[in-house]
Amino acid sequence: MRSIAFASLVAASAFGVGAITWSATPFTPAAVPLAVRSPYLSAWLPQGAGNALNDIWPQFWTGNSILGWAGFAKVDGSAYVWMGSPSVPNTTFSKATQKSLKWTSTQSIFVMTAGPVDLTITFLSPVEPNDFVNQSLPLSYYSISAASNDGKSHEVQVYVDISGEWVTGTSNPLINWSTTGSTGVITHQVQIANPIAFSEVNDRIQDGAVYHSTLNVTGTTYQTGQDIVVRALFINNGILANTQDTNFRPTSTNWPIFAFAHDFGAVTDSPATPVVYSVGHSRKNAVQYIILNNGRQVQSSYFWTRFSTMADAISSFLGDYNNAVTRANQFDNAVSNDANRVSSDYASLVALSVRQTFGAIEITVPQHSDGSFDTSNVLTFMKQMRDASVNTVDVIYPSWPLFLYTNATIGKSLIMPLLQYQTSGQYPNRWCVHDMGSNYPNATGHNDGLDTKMPIEESGNMVIMALSYAQRTDDLSWLKTYFAILDQWTQFLIADSLIPQNQLSTDVFAGPLANQTNLAIKGIVGIQAMAEIARATGDTGRYTNYSTLAASYVKQWQQFATSSTGSHLTLSYGDNDSWGMTYNLYADKLLGTNASESPLDPIHILLMLSLYSDWSIWTAATTTRSDVRDQIISAVVKYAADGKNSLPLSDWYDTIAGTQADPSSNYARPVVGGHLALLALQGVQNISSPDGSGSGNPTTSSGSPKPTSGSVHRWQYTATAVSSAFFIAAFTVGFVDYLL
Ligand SMILES: *[C@@H]1O[C@H](CO)[C@@H](O)[C@H](O)[C@H]1NC(C)=O
Ligand SMILES: *[C@@H]1O[C@H](CO)[C@@H](O)[C@H](O)[C@H]1NC(C)=O
Ligand SMILES: *[C@@H]1O[C@H](CO)[C@@H](O)[C@H](O)[C@H]1NC(C)=O
Ligand SMILES: *[C@@H]1O[C@H](CO)[C@@H](O)[C@H](O)[C@H]1NC(C)=O
Ligand SMILES: *[C@@H]1O[C@H](CO)[C@@H](O)[C@H](O)[C@H]1NC(C)=O
Ligand SMILES: *[C@@H]1O[C@H](CO)[C@@H](O)[C@H](O)[C@H]1NC(C)=O
Ligand SMILES: *[C@@H]1O[C@H](CO)[C@@H](O)[C@H](O)[C@H]1NC(C)=O
Ligand SMILES: *[C@@H]1O[C@H](CO)[C@@H](O)[C@H](O)[C@H]1NC(C)=O
Ligand SMILES: *[C@@H]1O[C@H](CO)[C@@H](O)[C@H](O)[C@H]1NC(C)=O
Ligand SMILES: *[C@@H]1O[C@H](CO)[C@@H](O)[C@H](O)[C@H]1NC(C)=O
Ligand SMILES: *[C@@H]1O[C@H](CO)[C@@H](O)[C@H](O)[C@H]1NC(C)=O
C-alpha cells in the first residue's frame, strides 16, 4: 500500500498550478469567496488551476449554477470587461488583464488592468460576530476604485449588473422586479413571483428577494432590461438610461438584468473614491422551528430587530462602508496575527475558512404575538451544505473552534435548538438526536426517532460543547436549565462508550463499526465533561462519581486501544493493523479535562488515503511537536492550494491525488471552522473556581481571544520509538505530497 502510494505521489507532483499570469496572495484557492454571507447568499469564483475574474461567471456554492454578475469599464471611450463572461453582439470591447488577487478572512481583492487604468475591486463579506445584527445581515459589499497606471489622467466610467439567477437556480419560474431610489440609495429588488416559504429548489430558497444597491452619488445611473441591450448601451455610451423594464419574465427569457453605471470623471494616479455596491438575499421568515406539541415557530433573521425594512438595512449598510472596511481590516489582522504565531500556512488556511463557515449559518429570533422580537431566545441555524440537514451535531462540533475563537455565544445559540427540542420530550431516543431536521430551513426535529443514528458521537459532542462554551463565558445558568438532558446523554455515555456498540460515527467512510477507539475516547471525555459541569453547578457527588468513572475508563481504553506492538492507536479495539485518527483527544485538550494521558500518535495519519482537513488540524492541535504540527498543516494547505479543485473548499480529500475525495459531497461545508482548532485552545476559565481563574480571556482589538503563549505546547508528546522511527522513515523516502 505504501509503495503504491509513493509511486502515485511522484506522478501527481508533476502537475502544478497552471500558468496563472497574476499574483495570488496567499495562494490560489479552489474557489474565491465573492459574496458569502448565508446559505442563500453564496457567490464564488471557481479556480481550478486559476480563473481571472473575467474568465468565467461566478457560481453559487453548489458549483453547478451560474450567478450572472458582469462588470465593464470605459477608459477614454474604450470598453473593457473586467468581470464575468458576457458576450454582447455588435459591440467592441477588450478584456481587462488581471494583475493580482489577494484574499483575507473577510475580503477578496482583485486588481484588473483596463488599458491605462487599474481597477481595484474589493469584495467584502463582513464577519462581525460580536454584533448579531451585523452578522445576520445577508448583504455583502463590493467596491470599485480606479487609478491611472501611466501617470496621465483618464476619463473612466464603470458598470455592473446582476441577473435573475441570483433568485432562482432554474430558468422556469416567473420573476419580477422593481427599482426604487432616493437621494441616498438606489436598489434593484428581484424576486420569484410565486414564492414558497421554507422551500428549496437546487439549494435555492424559493422565498425572499435579491437586492442590488448603490449609493446615489453624483454620476450614478441605473437600468433594468435585457442583458445585451443594457450592456450594449453602456459599452457604447458609458451611461445608462435610468429606465425600468416591467415586462416580467423568467430569468432566461431575454435575460433581464439589474444594472448600475458610475462616472468617475477624470482619474489620476491617486485612486478615486471607490464606488460602493451591495448585493444581498433576504427573506422575512427564515426558519421554521419545532416547539412544544409538534408546533411550529417562525424564526426571523436577527437583523430585523433593528431594521423594519430592507431599505433601512441597506441604507445603513452602504452608509457604513468606510467603517466596515476599517473593522474588517482589524478583524483580518487580528486573526492573521494570532494564526501566524503558528505558521504562515496556518494563517492562510484559517483565512480561507472563516467566510465559508459563517456563510452556512443564520442567526434568528422568534416573534412575539404583537410582532415584536424575542431577543432573549437567539437561535442560530446551520445548513450542512451539500446535504440540507439543519444543525447537524457532528457538523456543528467540527466547526466549533471558529465560534469559540470569535464569539462563543454564537456557539451556544447553535446548540440551543437541540437542547430546547430534546428537553421538550418529543424526541424518543435516550441519546442525542443527529440533527434538527433533514431539510433546511425546516428545523422540525425527528419525532419519529428515525434520524441518522450516531449515539455516542452526538451525545459526547453536546456535553463537550456545553462545557467548553461555559469555560469561555462563565455563563452557567443555562447549564442548570439543561442539566437533566445533558445528564441523560451522559448516562448513555456511561453505559456505552467504553465498549461502543456497532454504530456510525462522523467517520462515515469507515461505515458502522463496533469498538471504535476514537469514538470511545469522545464518550469518555464527555463523561469527564459532565463531571465538570456537575462540579460547576454544585453537584459534587456527581462530579466525584463521574470523574472516578472516567479515570477508570481511560485506563481500560488505553489497553483496548493500543495495537499489540504498542506503536499506535487502532481504528477499533484489537484490530492491530488498523490506524485510527484520534482527533477526539482534541476535546480533552480543549476542555483541559485531562481524561487521557495516552501517548498520542498523530503520525499515523501518514497512512490514510483520504483525510478530513478539519480532523487533521484537530490532530495537529494535540501534538506538542511543532514540527509534526507544521507538517500536518502544510499538507492540508498543499491540498487547498494545489489547483486541482474548483468548488468551495472540501474538507475531505484524497491524499494521493490531492483532489476532493468525493466530487459530490463534503465541499462548502461549515466544518472548515475546525481549522481554527489551534486558535480555540485559549481563554479557558476554571468555571469551578469562584474567581474564574484560568488562562483568562484577553481579547484583541477584534474582540477575538488572544492566544496565551505556548498554549499549543501544553501537552507532552510521547511518541513511541516505533512510531518515531516510522515518522523518520516516512520523511526520508519522500512520502510527502499531500500527506506530509
Ligand atoms: C447585430 O447586427 C446585425 C447586423 O446589423 C443585426 O442583424 C443583428 O440583429 C444585431 N444583433 C443585435 C443583438 O443587435
Ligand atoms: C458575542 O455577541 C453578543 C451578542 O452580540 C455580545 O453581547 C457579546 O459581547 C459577544 N461576546 C464577545 C466575547 O464579544
Ligand atoms: C455594526 O454595524 C454598525 C453600522 O450599521 C456599526 O456602527 C457598528 O459598529 C457595527 N458593530 C460592530 C460590533 O462591528
Ligand atoms: C438620485 O439622487 C438625485 C439627486 O438627489 C435624484 O434627483 C434622483 O431622483 C435619485 N435617483 C433615484 C433613482 O432616486
Ligand atoms: C412581485 O411578486 C411578489 C410576490 O408574489 C409580489 O408581492 C410583488 O407585488 C410583485 N411585484 C411586482 C412589481 O409585481
Ligand atoms: C418545509 O416545510 C414546508 C411545509 O411546512 C414545505 O412546504 C417545504 O417544502 C419544506 N421545505 C423543504 C426544504 O423541504
Ligand atoms: C469490543 O471490545 C471488547 C474489549 O476488548 C471485547 O470484549 C468485545 O468482544 C469487542 N466487541 C466486538 C464486537 O468486537
Ligand atoms: C455516586 O455513586 C454511588 C455509588 O454507586 C451512588 O450510591 C451515589 O448515588 C452516586 N451519586 C450520584 C450523585 O450520582
Ligand atoms: C492483536 O494483538 C493481540 C496481542 O498480540 C492479540 O491478543 C489479538 O488477538 C490481536 N488481534 C487481532 C484481531 O489479531
Ligand atoms: C490538566 O493538566 C494540566 C497540565 O498538566 C493542568 O494544568 C490542569 O490543571 C489539569 N486539569 C485538570 C482538570 O486536572
Ligand atoms: C478549578 O477550581 C476548583 C475550585 O477552586 C479547584 O478545586 C480546581 O483544582 C481548579 N481546576 C483547575 C484545573 O485549575
PDB file of C-alpha atoms in Angstrom, residues 91-292:
ATOM      1  CA  THR A  91     -20.222  45.832 -29.699  1.00  0.00           C
ATOM      2  CA  THR A  92     -16.488  46.099 -29.311  1.00  0.00           C
ATOM      3  CA  PHE A  93     -14.698  45.719 -26.049  1.00  0.00           C
ATOM      4  CA  SER A  94     -11.485  44.185 -24.757  1.00  0.00           C
ATOM      5  CA  LYS A  95     -10.729  42.024 -21.794  1.00  0.00           C
ATOM      6  CA  ALA A  96      -9.091  43.679 -18.814  1.00  0.00           C
ATOM      7  CA  THR A  97      -5.983  41.855 -17.561  1.00  0.00           C
ATOM      8  CA  GLN A  98      -5.975  40.515 -14.033  1.00  0.00           C
ATOM      9  CA  LYS A  99      -2.928  41.783 -12.187  1.00  0.00           C
ATOM     10  CA  SER A 100      -3.484  40.352  -8.732  1.00  0.00           C
ATOM     11  CA  LEU A 101      -5.766  38.525  -6.358  1.00  0.00           C
ATOM     12  CA  LYS A 102      -5.393  38.873  -2.639  1.00  0.00           C
ATOM     13  CA  TRP A 103      -7.708  37.423  -0.018  1.00  0.00           C
ATOM     14  CA  THR A 104      -8.097  37.656   3.730  1.00  0.00           C
ATOM     15  CA  SER A 105     -10.649  36.331   6.213  1.00  0.00           C
ATOM     16  CA  THR A 106     -13.287  38.813   5.021  1.00  0.00           C
ATOM     17  CA  GLN A 107     -12.109  40.229   1.680  1.00  0.00           C
ATOM     18  CA  SER A 108     -11.162  39.135  -1.844  1.00  0.00           C
ATOM     19  CA  ILE A 109      -9.409  41.923  -3.728  1.00  0.00           C
ATOM     20  CA  PHE A 110      -8.752  41.874  -7.474  1.00  0.00           C
ATOM     21  CA  VAL A 111      -6.731  44.381  -9.471  1.00  0.00           C
ATOM     22  CA  MET A 112      -7.775  44.420 -13.145  1.00  0.00           C
ATOM     23  CA  THR A 113      -5.839  46.466 -15.680  1.00  0.00           C
ATOM     24  CA  ALA A 114      -8.057  48.180 -18.235  1.00  0.00           C
ATOM     25  CA  GLY A 115      -5.566  49.818 -20.585  1.00  0.00           C
ATOM     26  CA  PRO A 116      -4.031  52.817 -18.806  1.00  0.00           C
ATOM     27  CA  VAL A 117      -6.194  52.395 -15.705  1.00  0.00           C
ATOM     28  CA  ASP A 118      -6.097  49.849 -12.878  1.00  0.00           C
ATOM     29  CA  LEU A 119      -9.414  48.943 -11.317  1.00  0.00           C
ATOM     30  CA  THR A 120      -9.341  47.583  -7.775  1.00  0.00           C
ATOM     31  CA  ILE A 121     -12.427  45.522  -6.969  1.00  0.00           C
ATOM     32  CA  THR A 122     -12.860  44.648  -3.311  1.00  0.00           C
ATOM     33  CA  PHE A 123     -15.416  42.013  -2.347  1.00  0.00           C
ATOM     34  CA  LEU A 124     -16.097  42.343   1.365  1.00  0.00           C
ATOM     35  CA  SER A 125     -18.322  39.904   3.254  1.00  0.00           C
ATOM     36  CA  PRO A 126     -18.188  41.289   6.785  1.00  0.00           C
ATOM     37  CA  VAL A 127     -17.584  38.960   9.715  1.00  0.00           C
ATOM     38  CA  GLU A 128     -18.805  40.756  12.826  1.00  0.00           C
ATOM     39  CA  PRO A 129     -19.699  38.004  15.268  1.00  0.00           C
ATOM     40  CA  ASN A 130     -19.894  40.378  18.204  1.00  0.00           C
ATOM     41  CA  ASP A 131     -22.909  42.166  16.803  1.00  0.00           C
ATOM     42  CA  PHE A 132     -25.727  39.816  15.857  1.00  0.00           C
ATOM     43  CA  VAL A 133     -27.483  42.472  13.785  1.00  0.00           C
ATOM     44  CA  ASN A 134     -24.404  42.994  11.665  1.00  0.00           C
ATOM     45  CA  GLN A 135     -23.537  39.315  11.475  1.00  0.00           C
ATOM     46  CA  SER A 136     -27.042  38.265  10.453  1.00  0.00           C
ATOM     47  CA  LEU A 137     -27.448  40.907   7.754  1.00  0.00           C
ATOM     48  CA  PRO A 138     -27.395  38.932   4.482  1.00  0.00           C
ATOM     49  CA  LEU A 139     -25.680  41.680   2.498  1.00  0.00           C
ATOM     50  CA  SER A 140     -22.215  41.771   1.010  1.00  0.00           C
ATOM     51  CA  TYR A 141     -20.217  44.750  -0.254  1.00  0.00           C
ATOM     52  CA  TYR A 142     -18.243  45.178  -3.393  1.00  0.00           C
ATOM     53  CA  SER A 143     -16.475  48.351  -4.368  1.00  0.00           C
ATOM     54  CA  ILE A 144     -14.540  49.593  -7.367  1.00  0.00           C
ATOM     55  CA  SER A 145     -11.795  52.152  -7.344  1.00  0.00           C
ATOM     56  CA  ALA A 146      -9.812  53.349 -10.345  1.00  0.00           C
ATOM     57  CA  ALA A 147      -6.323  54.766 -10.696  1.00  0.00           C
ATOM     58  CA  SER A 148      -4.219  55.700 -13.671  1.00  0.00           C
ATOM     59  CA  ASN A 149      -1.239  53.405 -14.292  1.00  0.00           C
ATOM     60  CA  ASP A 150       0.627  55.637 -16.741  1.00  0.00           C
ATOM     61  CA  GLY A 151       0.808  58.897 -14.814  1.00  0.00           C
ATOM     62  CA  LYS A 152      -1.783  60.542 -17.061  1.00  0.00           C
ATOM     63  CA  SER A 153      -5.375  61.473 -16.420  1.00  0.00           C
ATOM     64  CA  HIS A 154      -8.152  59.339 -17.959  1.00  0.00           C
ATOM     65  CA  GLU A 155     -11.933  59.510 -18.214  1.00  0.00           C
ATOM     66  CA  VAL A 156     -13.407  56.428 -16.530  1.00  0.00           C
ATOM     67  CA  GLN A 157     -16.926  55.028 -16.268  1.00  0.00           C
ATOM     68  CA  VAL A 158     -17.729  51.674 -14.672  1.00  0.00           C
ATOM     69  CA  TYR A 159     -20.702  49.344 -14.994  1.00  0.00           C
ATOM     70  CA  VAL A 160     -22.048  46.370 -13.013  1.00  0.00           C
ATOM     71  CA  ASP A 161     -25.108  44.158 -13.256  1.00  0.00           C
ATOM     72  CA  ILE A 162     -26.581  41.012 -11.738  1.00  0.00           C
ATOM     73  CA  SER A 163     -29.015  38.593 -13.383  1.00  0.00           C
ATOM     74  CA  GLY A 164     -32.190  36.883 -12.147  1.00  0.00           C
ATOM     75  CA  GLU A 165     -30.058  33.807 -11.489  1.00  0.00           C
ATOM     76  CA  TRP A 166     -29.452  35.244  -8.021  1.00  0.00           C
ATOM     77  CA  VAL A 167     -33.067  34.394  -7.073  1.00  0.00           C
ATOM     78  CA  THR A 168     -33.560  31.091  -8.797  1.00  0.00           C
ATOM     79  CA  GLY A 169     -31.339  28.261  -9.911  1.00  0.00           C
ATOM     80  CA  THR A 170     -33.772  27.149 -12.604  1.00  0.00           C
ATOM     81  CA  SER A 171     -34.934  29.073 -15.635  1.00  0.00           C
ATOM     82  CA  ASN A 172     -38.659  28.307 -15.300  1.00  0.00           C
ATOM     83  CA  PRO A 173     -40.142  30.480 -12.573  1.00  0.00           C
ATOM     84  CA  LEU A 174     -41.522  33.880 -13.370  1.00  0.00           C
ATOM     85  CA  ILE A 175     -39.597  36.612 -11.568  1.00  0.00           C
ATOM     86  CA  ASN A 176     -40.474  40.245 -11.054  1.00  0.00           C
ATOM     87  CA  TRP A 177     -38.506  43.284 -10.012  1.00  0.00           C
ATOM     88  CA  SER A 178     -38.562  46.951  -9.227  1.00  0.00           C
ATOM     89  CA  THR A 179     -36.071  49.763  -8.809  1.00  0.00           C
ATOM     90  CA  THR A 180     -36.517  52.250  -6.014  1.00  0.00           C
ATOM     91  CA  GLY A 181     -34.434  55.243  -5.283  1.00  0.00           C
ATOM     92  CA  SER A 182     -33.927  58.170  -3.029  1.00  0.00           C
ATOM     93  CA  THR A 183     -31.247  60.779  -2.675  1.00  0.00           C
ATOM     94  CA  GLY A 184     -29.346  58.225  -0.612  1.00  0.00           C
ATOM     95  CA  VAL A 185     -29.574  54.812  -2.231  1.00  0.00           C
ATOM     96  CA  ILE A 186     -30.833  53.141  -5.402  1.00  0.00           C
ATOM     97  CA  THR A 187     -31.905  49.492  -5.111  1.00  0.00           C
ATOM     98  CA  HIS A 188     -32.950  46.886  -7.635  1.00  0.00           C
ATOM     99  CA  GLN A 189     -35.116  44.289  -5.915  1.00  0.00           C
ATOM    100  CA  VAL A 190     -35.777  40.950  -7.652  1.00  0.00           C
ATOM    101  CA  GLN A 191     -37.948  38.054  -6.522  1.00  0.00           C
ATOM    102  CA  ILE A 192     -39.806  34.917  -7.566  1.00  0.00           C
ATOM    103  CA  ALA A 193     -43.359  35.968  -8.465  1.00  0.00           C
ATOM    104  CA  ASN A 194     -44.851  32.919  -6.726  1.00  0.00           C
ATOM    105  CA  PRO A 195     -42.733  32.383  -3.639  1.00  0.00           C
ATOM    106  CA  ILE A 196     -42.970  29.301  -1.404  1.00  0.00           C
ATOM    107  CA  ALA A 197     -41.870  29.802   2.190  1.00  0.00           C
ATOM    108  CA  PHE A 198     -39.228  27.462   3.666  1.00  0.00           C
ATOM    109  CA  SER A 199     -38.866  25.661   0.368  1.00  0.00           C
ATOM    110  CA  GLU A 200     -35.736  24.975  -1.680  1.00  0.00           C
ATOM    111  CA  VAL A 201     -35.092  24.024  -5.302  1.00  0.00           C
ATOM    112  CA  ASN A 202     -31.473  23.103  -6.088  1.00  0.00           C
ATOM    113  CA  ASP A 203     -30.433  24.557  -2.734  1.00  0.00           C
ATOM    114  CA  ARG A 204     -32.035  27.923  -3.586  1.00  0.00           C
ATOM    115  CA  ILE A 205     -34.694  29.242  -1.270  1.00  0.00           C
ATOM    116  CA  GLN A 206     -37.968  29.876  -3.085  1.00  0.00           C
ATOM    117  CA  ASP A 207     -38.740  32.916  -0.979  1.00  0.00           C
ATOM    118  CA  GLY A 208     -37.426  36.392  -0.248  1.00  0.00           C
ATOM    119  CA  ALA A 209     -35.661  38.724  -2.630  1.00  0.00           C
ATOM    120  CA  VAL A 210     -32.308  39.734  -4.024  1.00  0.00           C
ATOM    121  CA  TYR A 211     -31.160  43.322  -3.555  1.00  0.00           C
ATOM    122  CA  HIS A 212     -28.576  45.063  -5.715  1.00  0.00           C
ATOM    123  CA  SER A 213     -27.876  48.548  -4.403  1.00  0.00           C
ATOM    124  CA  THR A 214     -25.587  51.523  -4.632  1.00  0.00           C
ATOM    125  CA  LEU A 215     -25.252  54.925  -3.049  1.00  0.00           C
ATOM    126  CA  ASN A 216     -26.959  57.508  -5.254  1.00  0.00           C
ATOM    127  CA  VAL A 217     -23.925  59.704  -5.642  1.00  0.00           C
ATOM    128  CA  THR A 218     -23.292  62.128  -8.500  1.00  0.00           C
ATOM    129  CA  GLY A 219     -22.611  60.224 -11.707  1.00  0.00           C
ATOM    130  CA  THR A 220     -24.830  57.241 -10.886  1.00  0.00           C
ATOM    131  CA  THR A 221     -27.246  55.807 -13.464  1.00  0.00           C
ATOM    132  CA  TYR A 222     -29.291  52.624 -13.467  1.00  0.00           C
ATOM    133  CA  GLN A 223     -31.342  50.440 -15.768  1.00  0.00           C
ATOM    134  CA  THR A 224     -33.220  47.152 -15.861  1.00  0.00           C
ATOM    135  CA  GLY A 225     -33.706  45.274 -19.109  1.00  0.00           C
ATOM    136  CA  GLN A 226     -32.375  42.656 -21.462  1.00  0.00           C
ATOM    137  CA  ASP A 227     -28.709  41.808 -20.879  1.00  0.00           C
ATOM    138  CA  ILE A 228     -27.383  42.510 -24.380  1.00  0.00           C
ATOM    139  CA  VAL A 229     -29.375  45.711 -24.670  1.00  0.00           C
ATOM    140  CA  VAL A 230     -28.361  47.262 -21.364  1.00  0.00           C
ATOM    141  CA  ARG A 231     -24.718  46.171 -21.637  1.00  0.00           C
ATOM    142  CA  ALA A 232     -24.518  47.452 -25.213  1.00  0.00           C
ATOM    143  CA  LEU A 233     -25.868  50.803 -24.105  1.00  0.00           C
ATOM    144  CA  PHE A 234     -23.092  51.167 -21.557  1.00  0.00           C
ATOM    145  CA  ILE A 235     -20.402  49.887 -23.918  1.00  0.00           C
ATOM    146  CA  ASN A 236     -21.475  52.445 -26.494  1.00  0.00           C
ATOM    147  CA  ASN A 237     -22.360  55.394 -24.269  1.00  0.00           C
ATOM    148  CA  GLY A 238     -20.770  54.872 -20.841  1.00  0.00           C
ATOM    149  CA  ILE A 239     -24.077  55.713 -19.197  1.00  0.00           C
ATOM    150  CA  LEU A 240     -27.449  54.025 -18.531  1.00  0.00           C
ATOM    151  CA  ALA A 241     -30.941  55.274 -19.260  1.00  0.00           C
ATOM    152  CA  ASN A 242     -32.475  55.363 -15.736  1.00  0.00           C
ATOM    153  CA  THR A 243     -35.359  53.220 -17.031  1.00  0.00           C
ATOM    154  CA  GLN A 244     -37.154  50.097 -15.886  1.00  0.00           C
ATOM    155  CA  ASP A 245     -38.253  47.116 -17.948  1.00  0.00           C
ATOM    156  CA  THR A 246     -41.592  45.974 -16.480  1.00  0.00           C
ATOM    157  CA  ASN A 247     -42.133  43.048 -18.806  1.00  0.00           C
ATOM    158  CA  PHE A 248     -41.725  40.434 -16.050  1.00  0.00           C
ATOM    159  CA  ARG A 249     -40.459  37.061 -17.295  1.00  0.00           C
ATOM    160  CA  PRO A 250     -38.335  34.083 -16.277  1.00  0.00           C
ATOM    161  CA  THR A 251     -34.585  34.605 -15.809  1.00  0.00           C
ATOM    162  CA  SER A 252     -33.518  33.185 -19.172  1.00  0.00           C
ATOM    163  CA  THR A 253     -36.214  34.779 -21.318  1.00  0.00           C
ATOM    164  CA  ASN A 254     -34.364  37.712 -22.878  1.00  0.00           C
ATOM    165  CA  TRP A 255     -32.264  37.654 -19.710  1.00  0.00           C
ATOM    166  CA  PRO A 256     -33.407  40.545 -17.550  1.00  0.00           C
ATOM    167  CA  ILE A 257     -30.508  42.189 -15.686  1.00  0.00           C
ATOM    168  CA  PHE A 258     -30.268  44.814 -12.945  1.00  0.00           C
ATOM    169  CA  ALA A 259     -27.542  47.308 -13.699  1.00  0.00           C
ATOM    170  CA  PHE A 260     -25.736  50.401 -12.428  1.00  0.00           C
ATOM    171  CA  ALA A 261     -23.182  52.676 -14.020  1.00  0.00           C
ATOM    172  CA  HIS A 262     -20.957  55.228 -12.389  1.00  0.00           C
ATOM    173  CA  ASP A 263     -18.967  58.050 -13.930  1.00  0.00           C
ATOM    174  CA  PHE A 264     -15.689  58.631 -12.123  1.00  0.00           C
ATOM    175  CA  GLY A 265     -14.835  61.574 -14.385  1.00  0.00           C
ATOM    176  CA  ALA A 266     -11.099  62.185 -14.705  1.00  0.00           C
ATOM    177  CA  VAL A 267      -8.999  59.634 -12.865  1.00  0.00           C
ATOM    178  CA  THR A 268      -5.385  60.261 -11.938  1.00  0.00           C
ATOM    179  CA  ASP A 269      -2.812  58.059 -10.254  1.00  0.00           C
ATOM    180  CA  SER A 270      -4.228  58.588  -6.788  1.00  0.00           C
ATOM    181  CA  PRO A 271      -7.192  56.214  -6.564  1.00  0.00           C
ATOM    182  CA  ALA A 272     -10.598  57.867  -6.882  1.00  0.00           C
ATOM    183  CA  THR A 273     -13.103  57.457  -4.045  1.00  0.00           C
ATOM    184  CA  PRO A 274     -14.458  53.955  -4.584  1.00  0.00           C
ATOM    185  CA  VAL A 275     -17.970  53.422  -5.837  1.00  0.00           C
ATOM    186  CA  VAL A 276     -19.718  51.047  -3.451  1.00  0.00           C
ATOM    187  CA  TYR A 277     -22.362  48.397  -4.136  1.00  0.00           C
ATOM    188  CA  SER A 278     -24.122  45.810  -2.063  1.00  0.00           C
ATOM    189  CA  VAL A 279     -25.714  42.558  -3.103  1.00  0.00           C
ATOM    190  CA  GLY A 280     -27.937  40.568  -0.798  1.00  0.00           C
ATOM    191  CA  HIS A 281     -30.569  37.889  -0.436  1.00  0.00           C
ATOM    192  CA  SER A 282     -33.058  38.282   2.355  1.00  0.00           C
ATOM    193  CA  ARG A 283     -36.380  36.879   3.498  1.00  0.00           C
ATOM    194  CA  LYS A 284     -38.611  37.824   6.378  1.00  0.00           C
ATOM    195  CA  ASN A 285     -39.321  34.317   7.646  1.00  0.00           C
ATOM    196  CA  ALA A 286     -36.029  32.495   7.826  1.00  0.00           C
ATOM    197  CA  VAL A 287     -36.542  29.191   9.598  1.00  0.00           C
ATOM    198  CA  GLN A 288     -39.461  27.042  10.670  1.00  0.00           C
ATOM    199  CA  TYR A 289     -38.703  25.659  14.142  1.00  0.00           C
ATOM    200  CA  ILE A 290     -40.396  22.914  16.172  1.00  0.00           C
ATOM    201  CA  ILE A 291     -41.807  23.857  19.583  1.00  0.00           C
ATOM    202  CA  LEU A 292     -43.974  22.033  22.132  1.00  0.00           C
TER     203      LEU A 292
END
